[in-house]
PDB file of C-alpha atoms and ligand atoms in Angstrom:
ATOM      1  CA  MET A 100      12.489  -8.309   0.120  1.00  0.00           C
ATOM      2  CA  PRO A 101      12.268  -6.182  -2.980  1.00  0.00           C
ATOM      3  CA  THR A 102      13.534  -2.722  -2.451  1.00  0.00           C
ATOM      4  CA  ASP A 103      10.750  -0.769  -4.332  1.00  0.00           C
ATOM      5  CA  CYS A 104       7.756  -2.783  -3.068  1.00  0.00           C
ATOM      6  CA  ILE A 105       5.704  -0.419  -0.720  1.00  0.00           C
ATOM      7  CA  PHE A 106       4.667  -2.778   1.120  1.00  0.00           C
ATOM      8  CA  CYS A 107       8.199  -4.451   1.926  1.00  0.00           C
ATOM      9  CA  LYS A 108       8.968  -1.319   2.889  1.00  0.00           C
ATOM     10  CA  ILE A 109       6.197  -0.909   5.573  1.00  0.00           C
ATOM     11  CA  ALA A 110       7.368  -3.998   6.570  1.00  0.00           C
ATOM     12  CA  ARG A 111      10.881  -3.193   7.495  1.00  0.00           C
ATOM     13  CA  ARG A 112       9.620   0.530   8.863  1.00  0.00           C
ATOM     14  CA  GLU A 113      11.195   2.436   6.281  1.00  0.00           C
ATOM     15  CA  LEU A 114       7.834   3.823   5.292  1.00  0.00           C
ATOM     16  CA  ASP A 115       5.269   5.063   7.559  1.00  0.00           C
ATOM     17  CA  ALA A 116       2.201   3.021   8.385  1.00  0.00           C
ATOM     18  CA  ALA A 117      -0.452   2.907  11.401  1.00  0.00           C
ATOM     19  CA  VAL A 118       0.607  -0.668  12.511  1.00  0.00           C
ATOM     20  CA  ILE A 119      -1.642  -2.271  14.852  1.00  0.00           C
ATOM     21  CA  TYR A 120       0.009  -5.507  15.117  1.00  0.00           C
ATOM     22  CA  GLU A 121       3.434  -7.206  14.045  1.00  0.00           C
ATOM     23  CA  ASP A 122       5.140 -10.338  14.962  1.00  0.00           C
ATOM     24  CA  ASP A 123       7.930 -12.569  13.091  1.00  0.00           C
ATOM     25  CA  GLN A 124       5.911 -13.510  10.111  1.00  0.00           C
ATOM     26  CA  CYS A 125       3.661 -10.669   9.440  1.00  0.00           C
ATOM     27  CA  VAL A 126       2.468  -6.801   9.872  1.00  0.00           C
ATOM     28  CA  ALA A 127      -1.291  -5.363  10.171  1.00  0.00           C
ATOM     29  CA  PHE A 128      -1.605  -1.795   9.591  1.00  0.00           C
ATOM     30  CA  GLU A 129      -4.871   0.728   8.727  1.00  0.00           C
ATOM     31  CA  ASP A 130      -5.295   0.853   4.989  1.00  0.00           C
ATOM     32  CA  LEU A 131      -4.778   4.499   3.718  1.00  0.00           C
ATOM     33  CA  ASN A 132      -8.074   4.689   2.070  1.00  0.00           C
ATOM     34  CA  PRO A 133     -10.418   3.266   4.046  1.00  0.00           C
ATOM     35  CA  GLN A 134     -13.251   1.309   2.575  1.00  0.00           C
ATOM     36  CA  ALA A 135     -15.106   0.573   5.873  1.00  0.00           C
ATOM     37  CA  PRO A 136     -15.053   1.740   9.670  1.00  0.00           C
ATOM     38  CA  VAL A 137     -12.502  -0.827  10.400  1.00  0.00           C
ATOM     39  CA  HIS A 138      -9.948  -1.577   7.097  1.00  0.00           C
ATOM     40  CA  VAL A 139      -6.798  -3.054   8.466  1.00  0.00           C
ATOM     41  CA  LEU A 140      -3.854  -4.948   5.774  1.00  0.00           C
ATOM     42  CA  VAL A 141      -2.399  -7.899   6.935  1.00  0.00           C
ATOM     43  CA  ILE A 142       0.853  -8.609   4.956  1.00  0.00           C
ATOM     44  CA  PRO A 143       3.527 -11.337   5.142  1.00  0.00           C
ATOM     45  CA  LYS A 144       6.981  -9.743   5.943  1.00  0.00           C
ATOM     46  CA  LYS A 145       7.898 -12.185   2.972  1.00  0.00           C
ATOM     47  CA  HIS A 146       7.872 -10.769  -0.259  1.00  0.00           C
ATOM     48  CA  LEU A 147       4.921 -12.559  -2.159  1.00  0.00           C
ATOM     49  CA  ALA A 148       3.622 -10.773  -5.317  1.00  0.00           C
ATOM     50  CA  ASP A 149      -0.091 -11.833  -5.157  1.00  0.00           C
ATOM     51  CA  PHE A 150      -2.449 -15.202  -3.357  1.00  0.00           C
ATOM     52  CA  GLY A 151      -1.038 -17.445  -6.515  1.00  0.00           C
ATOM     53  CA  GLU A 152       2.697 -17.028  -5.908  1.00  0.00           C
ATOM     54  CA  ALA A 153       2.214 -18.913  -2.610  1.00  0.00           C
ATOM     55  CA  ASP A 154       3.049 -22.426  -2.770  1.00  0.00           C
ATOM     56  CA  VAL A 155       2.916 -25.545  -0.067  1.00  0.00           C
ATOM     57  CA  ALA A 156       6.075 -23.865   1.786  1.00  0.00           C
ATOM     58  CA  ASP A 157       3.708 -21.088   2.441  1.00  0.00           C
ATOM     59  CA  ALA A 158       0.980 -23.280   4.120  1.00  0.00           C
ATOM     60  CA  GLN A 159       1.929 -22.525   7.535  1.00  0.00           C
ATOM     61  CA  LEU A 160       2.274 -18.753   6.646  1.00  0.00           C
ATOM     62  CA  LEU A 161      -0.836 -18.602   4.991  1.00  0.00           C
ATOM     63  CA  GLY A 162      -2.618 -20.142   7.874  1.00  0.00           C
ATOM     64  CA  HIS A 163      -0.554 -17.711  10.305  1.00  0.00           C
ATOM     65  CA  LEU A 164      -2.295 -14.655   8.605  1.00  0.00           C
ATOM     66  CA  CYS A 165      -5.591 -15.982   8.523  1.00  0.00           C
ATOM     67  CA  GLN A 166      -5.243 -16.172  12.355  1.00  0.00           C
ATOM     68  CA  VAL A 167      -4.092 -12.654  12.649  1.00  0.00           C
ATOM     69  CA  CYS A 168      -7.126 -11.520  10.738  1.00  0.00           C
ATOM     70  CA  GLU A 169      -9.149 -12.744  13.568  1.00  0.00           C
ATOM     71  CA  LYS A 170      -6.749 -11.017  15.924  1.00  0.00           C
ATOM     72  CA  VAL A 171      -6.982  -8.133  14.062  1.00  0.00           C
ATOM     73  CA  ALA A 172     -10.543  -8.260  14.634  1.00  0.00           C
ATOM     74  CA  GLU A 173     -10.679  -8.683  18.333  1.00  0.00           C
ATOM     75  CA  LEU A 174      -8.203  -5.686  18.790  1.00  0.00           C
ATOM     76  CA  LYS A 175     -10.613  -4.013  16.579  1.00  0.00           C
ATOM     77  CA  GLY A 176     -13.366  -4.984  18.446  1.00  0.00           C
ATOM     78  CA  ILE A 177     -15.351  -6.333  15.472  1.00  0.00           C
ATOM     79  CA  ALA A 178     -14.947 -10.386  16.129  1.00  0.00           C
ATOM     80  CA  ALA A 179     -18.216 -10.787  17.724  1.00  0.00           C
ATOM     81  CA  ASP A 180     -20.142  -8.644  15.137  1.00  0.00           C
ATOM     82  CA  GLY A 181     -18.535 -10.372  12.165  1.00  0.00           C
ATOM     83  CA  TYR A 182     -16.187  -8.894   9.439  1.00  0.00           C
ATOM     84  CA  ARG A 183     -14.929  -9.647   5.883  1.00  0.00           C
ATOM     85  CA  VAL A 184     -11.570 -10.637   4.605  1.00  0.00           C
ATOM     86  CA  VAL A 185     -10.443 -10.129   1.029  1.00  0.00           C
ATOM     87  CA  VAL A 186      -7.832 -10.986  -0.994  1.00  0.00           C
ATOM     88  CA  ASN A 187      -7.588  -9.422  -4.553  1.00  0.00           C
ATOM     89  CA  LYS A 188      -5.276 -11.325  -7.277  1.00  0.00           C
ATOM     90  CA  GLY A 189      -4.805  -9.998 -10.685  1.00  0.00           C
ATOM     91  CA  ALA A 190      -6.026  -7.273 -12.847  1.00  0.00           C
ATOM     92  CA  LEU A 191      -9.780  -8.250 -12.927  1.00  0.00           C
ATOM     93  CA  SER A 192      -9.984  -8.417  -9.103  1.00  0.00           C
ATOM     94  CA  GLY A 193      -8.254  -4.758  -8.654  1.00  0.00           C
ATOM     95  CA  GLN A 194      -5.025  -5.585  -7.275  1.00  0.00           C
ATOM     96  CA  SER A 195      -2.964  -2.733  -6.929  1.00  0.00           C
ATOM     97  CA  VAL A 196      -0.238  -3.302  -4.538  1.00  0.00           C
ATOM     98  CA  PHE A 197       1.478  -6.594  -5.890  1.00  0.00           C
ATOM     99  CA  HIS A 198       2.828  -7.625  -2.398  1.00  0.00           C
ATOM    100  CA  LEU A 199       0.236 -10.145  -0.914  1.00  0.00           C
ATOM    101  CA  HIS A 200      -2.258  -8.281   1.766  1.00  0.00           C
ATOM    102  CA  LEU A 201      -5.366  -9.858   3.284  1.00  0.00           C
ATOM    103  CA  HIS A 202      -7.792  -6.671   3.930  1.00  0.00           C
ATOM    104  CA  VAL A 203      -9.733  -6.940   7.057  1.00  0.00           C
ATOM    105  CA  LEU A 204     -12.840  -5.272   6.543  1.00  0.00           C
ATOM    106  CA  GLY A 205     -15.781  -4.472   9.300  1.00  0.00           C
ATOM    107  CA  GLY A 206     -17.743  -2.125  11.289  1.00  0.00           C
ATOM    108  CA  ARG A 207     -20.493  -2.066   9.023  1.00  0.00           C
ATOM    109  CA  PRO A 208     -22.972  -4.211   7.269  1.00  0.00           C
ATOM    110  CA  MET A 209     -21.419  -6.189   4.033  1.00  0.00           C
ATOM    111  CA  ASP A 210     -23.297  -5.862   0.916  1.00  0.00           C
ATOM    112  CA  TRP A 211     -23.129  -9.354  -1.289  1.00  0.00           C
ATOM    113  CA  PRO A 212     -22.324  -9.727  -4.022  1.00  0.00           C
ATOM    114  CA  PRO A 213     -19.402  -7.522  -3.559  1.00  0.00           C
ATOM    115  CA  GLY A 214     -18.633  -4.922  -6.549  1.00  0.00           C
TER     116      GLY A 214
HETATM  117  P1  5GP B 466      -5.441  -3.764  -3.519  1.00  0.00           P
HETATM  118  O1  5GP B 466      -6.266  -3.194  -4.617  1.00  0.00           O
HETATM  119  O2  5GP B 466      -3.989  -4.131  -4.032  1.00  0.00           O
HETATM  120  O3  5GP B 466      -6.436  -5.184  -2.746  1.00  0.00           O
HETATM  121  O4  5GP B 466      -5.206  -3.168  -2.223  1.00  0.00           O
HETATM  122  C1  5GP B 466      -4.311  -2.161  -1.915  1.00  0.00           C
HETATM  123  C2  5GP B 466      -4.740  -1.416  -0.668  1.00  0.00           C
HETATM  124  O5  5GP B 466      -3.457  -0.806  -0.270  1.00  0.00           O
HETATM  125  C3  5GP B 466      -5.730  -0.236  -0.739  1.00  0.00           C
HETATM  126  O6  5GP B 466      -6.795  -0.573  -0.055  1.00  0.00           O
HETATM  127  C4  5GP B 466      -5.086   0.861  -0.656  1.00  0.00           C
HETATM  128  O7  5GP B 466      -5.788   2.222   0.010  1.00  0.00           O
HETATM  129  C5  5GP B 466      -3.872   0.619   0.191  1.00  0.00           C
HETATM  130  N1  5GP B 466      -2.787   0.950  -0.038  1.00  0.00           N
HETATM  131  C6  5GP B 466      -1.847   1.628  -1.144  1.00  0.00           C
HETATM  132  N2  5GP B 466      -0.845   2.372  -0.849  1.00  0.00           N
HETATM  133  C7  5GP B 466      -0.608   2.281   0.681  1.00  0.00           C
HETATM  134  C8  5GP B 466      -0.099   3.109   1.649  1.00  0.00           C
HETATM  135  O8  5GP B 466       1.328   3.640   1.250  1.00  0.00           O
HETATM  136  N3  5GP B 466       0.202   2.778   3.060  1.00  0.00           N
HETATM  137  C9  5GP B 466      -1.373   1.901   3.446  1.00  0.00           C
HETATM  138  N4  5GP B 466      -1.396   1.785   4.749  1.00  0.00           N
HETATM  139  N5  5GP B 466      -1.838   1.481   2.803  1.00  0.00           N
HETATM  140  C10 5GP B 466      -1.977   1.848   1.188  1.00  0.00           C
HETATM  141 ZN1   ZN B 467       6.923  -6.837  -1.067  1.00  0.00          ZN
END
């Protein structure tokens, strides 16, 4: 894990975060600047800079992250109403932290198309 990556630091519990779920492969924590009543980030403990860095060897991990998004939605009480999962990749998407993370957003109606 890179020493200077903030999400690696959160995964190692070297940086404070409001962690709501953790297992051997991932951590889920509240976004510092929430964009919805529920805004949780799900990250792999393994450092992958972005979605494009994942390869076939990471297939199980990616599937697990998706399942954890649903678990997070259940924990936050938004699974039944529905929620949005967002992954930003690269400059045009607005990605600002270069450690793969899945945004779980919910608790209000979501606009489409997204901004
Ligand atoms: P991105 O724009 O890369 O898809 O999303 C990065 C997200 O990480 C943003 O929603 C931002 O608010 C969140 N974030 C950035 N730094 C921290 C931090 O130190 N702690 C937490 N909990 N969230 C962070
Ligand atoms: Zn990292």
